[in-house]
Coordinates of C-alpha atoms and ligand atoms in Angstrom, one line a residue:
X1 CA 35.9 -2.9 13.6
X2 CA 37.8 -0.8 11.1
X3 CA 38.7 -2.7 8.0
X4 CA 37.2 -5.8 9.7
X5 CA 33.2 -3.7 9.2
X6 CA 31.5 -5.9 6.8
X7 CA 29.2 -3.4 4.7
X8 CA 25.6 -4.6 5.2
X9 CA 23.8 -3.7 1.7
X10 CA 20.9 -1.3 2.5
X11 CA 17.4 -2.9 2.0
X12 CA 15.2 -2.8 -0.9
X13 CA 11.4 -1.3 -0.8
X14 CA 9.0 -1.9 -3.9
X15 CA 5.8 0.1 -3.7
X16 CA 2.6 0.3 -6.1
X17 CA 1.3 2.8 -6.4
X18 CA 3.9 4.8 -5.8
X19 CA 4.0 8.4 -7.9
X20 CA 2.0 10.3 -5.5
X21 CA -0.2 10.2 -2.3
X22 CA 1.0 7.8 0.2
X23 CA 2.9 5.5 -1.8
X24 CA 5.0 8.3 -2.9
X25 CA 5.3 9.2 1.0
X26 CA 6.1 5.4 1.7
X27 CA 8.7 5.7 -0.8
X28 CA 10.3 8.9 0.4
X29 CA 10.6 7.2 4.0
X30 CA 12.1 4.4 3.3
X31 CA 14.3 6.6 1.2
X32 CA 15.2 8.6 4.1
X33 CA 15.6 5.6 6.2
X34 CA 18.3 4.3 4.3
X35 CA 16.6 1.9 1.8
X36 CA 16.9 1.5 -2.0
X37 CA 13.5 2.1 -3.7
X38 CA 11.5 0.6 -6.6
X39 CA 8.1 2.2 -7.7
X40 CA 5.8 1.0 -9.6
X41 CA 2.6 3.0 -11.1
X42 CA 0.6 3.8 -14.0
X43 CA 1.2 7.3 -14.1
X44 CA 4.0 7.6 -16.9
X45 CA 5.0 10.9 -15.4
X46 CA 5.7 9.5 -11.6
X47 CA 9.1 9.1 -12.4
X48 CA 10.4 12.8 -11.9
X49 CA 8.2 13.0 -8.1
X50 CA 9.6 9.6 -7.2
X51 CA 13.7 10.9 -7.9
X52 CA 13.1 13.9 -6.3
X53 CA 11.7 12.0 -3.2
X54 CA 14.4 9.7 -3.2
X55 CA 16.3 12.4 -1.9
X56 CA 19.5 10.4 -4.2
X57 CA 19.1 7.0 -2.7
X58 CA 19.2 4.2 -5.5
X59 CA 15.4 4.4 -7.6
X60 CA 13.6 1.6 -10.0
X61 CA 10.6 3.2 -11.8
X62 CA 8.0 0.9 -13.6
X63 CA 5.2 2.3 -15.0
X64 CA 3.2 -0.5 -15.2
X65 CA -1.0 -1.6 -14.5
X66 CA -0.6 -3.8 -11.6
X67 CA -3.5 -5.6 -13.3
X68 CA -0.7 -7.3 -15.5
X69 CA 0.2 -10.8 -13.9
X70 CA 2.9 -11.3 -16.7
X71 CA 4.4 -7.8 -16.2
X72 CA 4.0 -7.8 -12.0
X73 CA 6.7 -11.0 -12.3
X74 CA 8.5 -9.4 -14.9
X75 CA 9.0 -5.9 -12.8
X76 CA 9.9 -7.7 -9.1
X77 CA 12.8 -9.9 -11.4
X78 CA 13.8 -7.0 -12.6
X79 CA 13.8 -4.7 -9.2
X80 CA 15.3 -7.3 -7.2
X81 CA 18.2 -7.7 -9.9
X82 CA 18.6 -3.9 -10.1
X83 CA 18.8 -3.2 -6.7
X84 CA 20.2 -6.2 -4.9
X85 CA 17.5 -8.0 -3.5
X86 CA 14.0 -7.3 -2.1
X87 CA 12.9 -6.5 1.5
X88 CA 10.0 -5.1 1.7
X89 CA 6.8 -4.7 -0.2
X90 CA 4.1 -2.7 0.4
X91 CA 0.3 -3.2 -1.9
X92 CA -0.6 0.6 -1.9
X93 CA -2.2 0.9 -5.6
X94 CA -5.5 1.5 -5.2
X95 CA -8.5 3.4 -6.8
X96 CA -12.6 4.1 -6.2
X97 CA -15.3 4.1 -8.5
X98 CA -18.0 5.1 -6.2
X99 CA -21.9 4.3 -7.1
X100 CA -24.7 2.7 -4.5
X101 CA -24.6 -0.9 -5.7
X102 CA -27.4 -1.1 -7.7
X103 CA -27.0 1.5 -10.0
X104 CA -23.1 0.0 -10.3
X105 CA -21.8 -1.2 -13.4
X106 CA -20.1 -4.1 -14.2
X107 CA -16.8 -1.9 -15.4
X108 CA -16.8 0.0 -12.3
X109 CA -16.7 -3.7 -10.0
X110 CA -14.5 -4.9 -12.1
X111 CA -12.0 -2.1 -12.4
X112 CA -12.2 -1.4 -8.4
X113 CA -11.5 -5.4 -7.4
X114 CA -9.2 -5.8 -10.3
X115 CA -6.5 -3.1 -9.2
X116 CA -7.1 -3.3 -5.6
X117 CA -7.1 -7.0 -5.0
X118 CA -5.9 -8.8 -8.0
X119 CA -3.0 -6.1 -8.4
X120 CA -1.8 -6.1 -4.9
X121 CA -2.0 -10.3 -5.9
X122 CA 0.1 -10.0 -8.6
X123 CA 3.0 -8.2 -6.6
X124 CA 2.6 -10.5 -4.2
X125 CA 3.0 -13.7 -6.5
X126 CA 5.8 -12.0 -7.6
X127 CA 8.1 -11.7 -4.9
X128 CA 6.9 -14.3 -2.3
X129 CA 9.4 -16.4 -3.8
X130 CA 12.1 -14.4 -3.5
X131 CA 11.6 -13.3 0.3
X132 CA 10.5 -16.9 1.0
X133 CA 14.3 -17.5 -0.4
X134 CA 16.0 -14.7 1.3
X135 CA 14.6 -15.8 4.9
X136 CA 13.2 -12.4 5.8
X137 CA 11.0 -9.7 4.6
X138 CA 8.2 -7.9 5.6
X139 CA 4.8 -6.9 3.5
X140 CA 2.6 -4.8 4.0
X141 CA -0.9 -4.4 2.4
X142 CA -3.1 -0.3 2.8
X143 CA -6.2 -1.3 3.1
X144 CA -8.9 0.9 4.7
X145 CA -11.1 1.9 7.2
X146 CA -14.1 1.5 5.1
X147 CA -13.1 -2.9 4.5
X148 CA -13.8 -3.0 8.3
X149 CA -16.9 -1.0 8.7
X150 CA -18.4 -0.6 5.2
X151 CA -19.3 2.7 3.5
X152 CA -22.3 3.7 1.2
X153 CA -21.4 3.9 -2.1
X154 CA -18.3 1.6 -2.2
X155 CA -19.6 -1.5 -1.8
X156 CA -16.6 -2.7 -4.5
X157 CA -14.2 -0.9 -2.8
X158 CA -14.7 -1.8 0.4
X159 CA -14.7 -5.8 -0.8
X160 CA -11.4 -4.8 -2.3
X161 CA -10.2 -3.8 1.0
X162 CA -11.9 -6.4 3.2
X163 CA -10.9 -9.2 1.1
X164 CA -6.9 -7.6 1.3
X165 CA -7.4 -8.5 5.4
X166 CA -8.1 -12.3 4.4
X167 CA -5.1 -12.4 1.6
X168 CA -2.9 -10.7 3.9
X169 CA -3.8 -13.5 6.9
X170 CA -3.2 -16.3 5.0
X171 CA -0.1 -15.2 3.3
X172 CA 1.2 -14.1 7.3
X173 CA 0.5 -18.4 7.6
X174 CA 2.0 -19.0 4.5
X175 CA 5.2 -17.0 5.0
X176 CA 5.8 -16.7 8.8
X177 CA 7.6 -20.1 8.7
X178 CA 9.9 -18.2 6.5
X179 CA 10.6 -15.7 8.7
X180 CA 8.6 -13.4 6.5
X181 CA 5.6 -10.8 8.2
X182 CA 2.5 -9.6 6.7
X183 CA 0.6 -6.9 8.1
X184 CA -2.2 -5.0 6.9
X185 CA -3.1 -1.0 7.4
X186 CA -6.2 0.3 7.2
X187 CA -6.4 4.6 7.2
X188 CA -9.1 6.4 7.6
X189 CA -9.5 9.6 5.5
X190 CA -6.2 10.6 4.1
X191 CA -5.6 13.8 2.4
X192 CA -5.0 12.8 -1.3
X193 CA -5.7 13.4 -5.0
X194 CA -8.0 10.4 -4.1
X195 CA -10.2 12.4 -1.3
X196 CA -9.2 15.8 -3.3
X197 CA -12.6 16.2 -5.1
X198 CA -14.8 14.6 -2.1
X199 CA -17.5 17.6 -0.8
X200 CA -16.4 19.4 1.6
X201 CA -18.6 18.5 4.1
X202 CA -17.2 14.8 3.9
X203 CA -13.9 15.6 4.5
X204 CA -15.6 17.5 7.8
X205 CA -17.5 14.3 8.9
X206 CA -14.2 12.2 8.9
X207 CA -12.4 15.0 10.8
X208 CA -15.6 15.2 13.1
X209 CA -15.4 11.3 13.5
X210 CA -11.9 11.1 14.9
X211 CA -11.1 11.9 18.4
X212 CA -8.4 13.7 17.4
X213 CA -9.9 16.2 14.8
X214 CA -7.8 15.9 11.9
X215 CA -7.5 14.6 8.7
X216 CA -4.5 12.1 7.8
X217 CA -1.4 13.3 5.8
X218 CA 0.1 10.4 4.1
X219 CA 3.2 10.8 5.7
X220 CA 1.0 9.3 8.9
X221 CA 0.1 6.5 6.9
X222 CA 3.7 6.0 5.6
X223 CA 5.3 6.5 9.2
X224 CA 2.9 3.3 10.6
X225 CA 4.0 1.0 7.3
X226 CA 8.2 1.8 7.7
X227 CA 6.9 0.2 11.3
X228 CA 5.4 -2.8 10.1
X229 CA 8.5 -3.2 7.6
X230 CA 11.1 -2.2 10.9
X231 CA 13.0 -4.4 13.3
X232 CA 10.8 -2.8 16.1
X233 CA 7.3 -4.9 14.3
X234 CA 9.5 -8.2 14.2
X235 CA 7.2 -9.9 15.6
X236 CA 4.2 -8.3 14.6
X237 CA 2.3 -10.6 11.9
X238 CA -1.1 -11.0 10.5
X239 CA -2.4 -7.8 12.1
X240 CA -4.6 -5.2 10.6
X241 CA -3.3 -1.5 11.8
X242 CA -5.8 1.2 11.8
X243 CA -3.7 4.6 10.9
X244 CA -7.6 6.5 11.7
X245 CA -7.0 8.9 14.2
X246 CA -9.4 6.8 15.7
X247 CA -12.4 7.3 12.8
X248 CA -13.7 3.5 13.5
X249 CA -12.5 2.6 16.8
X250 CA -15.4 0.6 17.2
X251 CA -13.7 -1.4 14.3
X252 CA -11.1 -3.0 16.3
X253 CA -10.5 -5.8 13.6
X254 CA -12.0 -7.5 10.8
Ligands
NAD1 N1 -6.8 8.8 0.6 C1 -7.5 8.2 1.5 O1 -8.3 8.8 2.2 C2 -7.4 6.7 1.7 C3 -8.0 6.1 2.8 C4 -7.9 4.8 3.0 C5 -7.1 4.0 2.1 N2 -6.5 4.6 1.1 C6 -5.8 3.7 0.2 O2 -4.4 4.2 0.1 C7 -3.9 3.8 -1.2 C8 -3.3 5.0 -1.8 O3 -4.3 6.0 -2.0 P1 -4.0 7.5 -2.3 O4 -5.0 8.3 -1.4 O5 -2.5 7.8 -2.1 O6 -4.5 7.6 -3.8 P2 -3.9 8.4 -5.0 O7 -5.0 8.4 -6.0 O8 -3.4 9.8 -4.6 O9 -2.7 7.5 -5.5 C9 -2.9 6.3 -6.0 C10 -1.7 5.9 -7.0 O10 -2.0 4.6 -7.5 C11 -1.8 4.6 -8.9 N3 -2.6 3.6 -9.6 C12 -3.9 3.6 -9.6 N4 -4.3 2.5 -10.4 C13 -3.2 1.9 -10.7 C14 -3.0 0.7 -11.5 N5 -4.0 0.0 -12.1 N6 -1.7 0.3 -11.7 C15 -0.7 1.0 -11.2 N7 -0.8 2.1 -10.5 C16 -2.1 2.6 -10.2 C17 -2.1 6.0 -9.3 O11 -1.5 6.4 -10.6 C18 -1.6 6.9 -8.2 O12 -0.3 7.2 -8.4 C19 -5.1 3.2 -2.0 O13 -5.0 1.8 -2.0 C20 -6.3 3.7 -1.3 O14 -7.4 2.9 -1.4 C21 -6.6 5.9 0.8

């Protein structure tokens, strides 16, 4: 070895949604784990959580709506160029508008579908190409429990969520020949600012549900995406991972 060791570049992670909850955690893993990070989110303050996450390692912030087509190929360009490349991707932006379906407007559809499914689209328009070039890659879409099983109340969000399962299938036959994987996870209740203001009482029926009496942390759901994006998931592709504690066993698959 010695001056013979050819320095292997450390891999690149974009996430949406990235400024806080488990995006931030994804980012903060892959951080740890060696990889350089690029974020991208709405929040115009993420920036300052997402550095001191990074725990130093190499950071790309974009605050950005991953509604924006134009901006999503303008922002994976850009990442890649920054940061040398692009390895892994994982679709984590994501937001509820909850309301029983006929009382629902047409905002709160659109608004659910449009940053759940058309964003995690839009990042993934963006960098097939590039992993499709590069011969390798792995993404990785957080769906949810409630795409497989359905939920009261979130009839848009769980669409969003389902429909991610059938995106995410289709790109795995798309970009497997590429040497490419796309996986899907799918948590059950995770403790977030998204669950922050859910009754209390709903946060005890989730912890109820699951066998093992406890309420996610993202970290959980980060931990089982680094997987999916790790040499031990190589040949892991097309699958849909529930990260539940067991919440909808009965939901093996969508
Ligand atoms: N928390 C849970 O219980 C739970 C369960 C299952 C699935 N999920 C999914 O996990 C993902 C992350 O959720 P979380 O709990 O960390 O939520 P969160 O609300 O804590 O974080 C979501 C992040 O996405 C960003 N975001 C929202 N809309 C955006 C947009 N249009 N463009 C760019 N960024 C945007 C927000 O600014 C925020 O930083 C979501 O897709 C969510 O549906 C969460």
């Amino acid at each position: 070895m010695g001056n013979h060791a050819v320095r292997i570049p450390p891999p690149v992670g974009l996430v949406t949604g990235g400024a806080r909850g488990i995006g931030l955690a994804i980012a903060r893993l892959w951080a740890e784990r060696g990889a350089s990070i690029a974020v991208v989110d709405r929040d115009p303050a993420g920036e300052r959580a997402v550095k001191a996450a990074s725990g130093g390692a190499p950071v790309a912030y974009y605050e950005a709506d991953v509604r924006d087509h134009a901006r999503a190929l303008e922002v994976v360009a850009d990442a890649a160029s920054r940061l040398g490349g692009l390895d892994y991707v994982a679709l984590n932006a994501g937001v509820t508008r909850d309301r029983v379906s006929w009382k629902m407007s047409e905002e709160e559809w659109d608004e659910v579908i449009g940053v759940n499914l058309k964003g995690a689209f839009n990042y993934v328009r963006a960098a097939a190409p590039i992993l499709r070039a590069r011969k390798s890659g792995a993404i990785v879409f957080v769906s949810s429990i409630n795409g497989l099983r359905g939920k009261f109340g979130q009839s848009n969000y769980a669409a969003s969520k389902a429909a991610l399962i059938g995106l995410a299938r289709s790109l795995a036959l798309e970009l497997g020949p590429s040497g490419v994987t796309v996986n899907v996870v799918a948590p059950g209740m995770v403790r977030t600012d998204m669950t922050a203001d859910l009754p209390g009482e709903a946060l005890e029926r989730a912890r109820a549900e699951s066998p093992l009496r406890r309420i996610a942390e993202p970290e959980d759901v980060a931990r089982a995406v680094c997987f999916l994006c790790g040499p031990e998931a190589r040949h892991v592709t097309g699958a849909v991972l529930r990260v539940d504690g067991g919440q909808a066993m009965a939901c093996e698959s969508a």
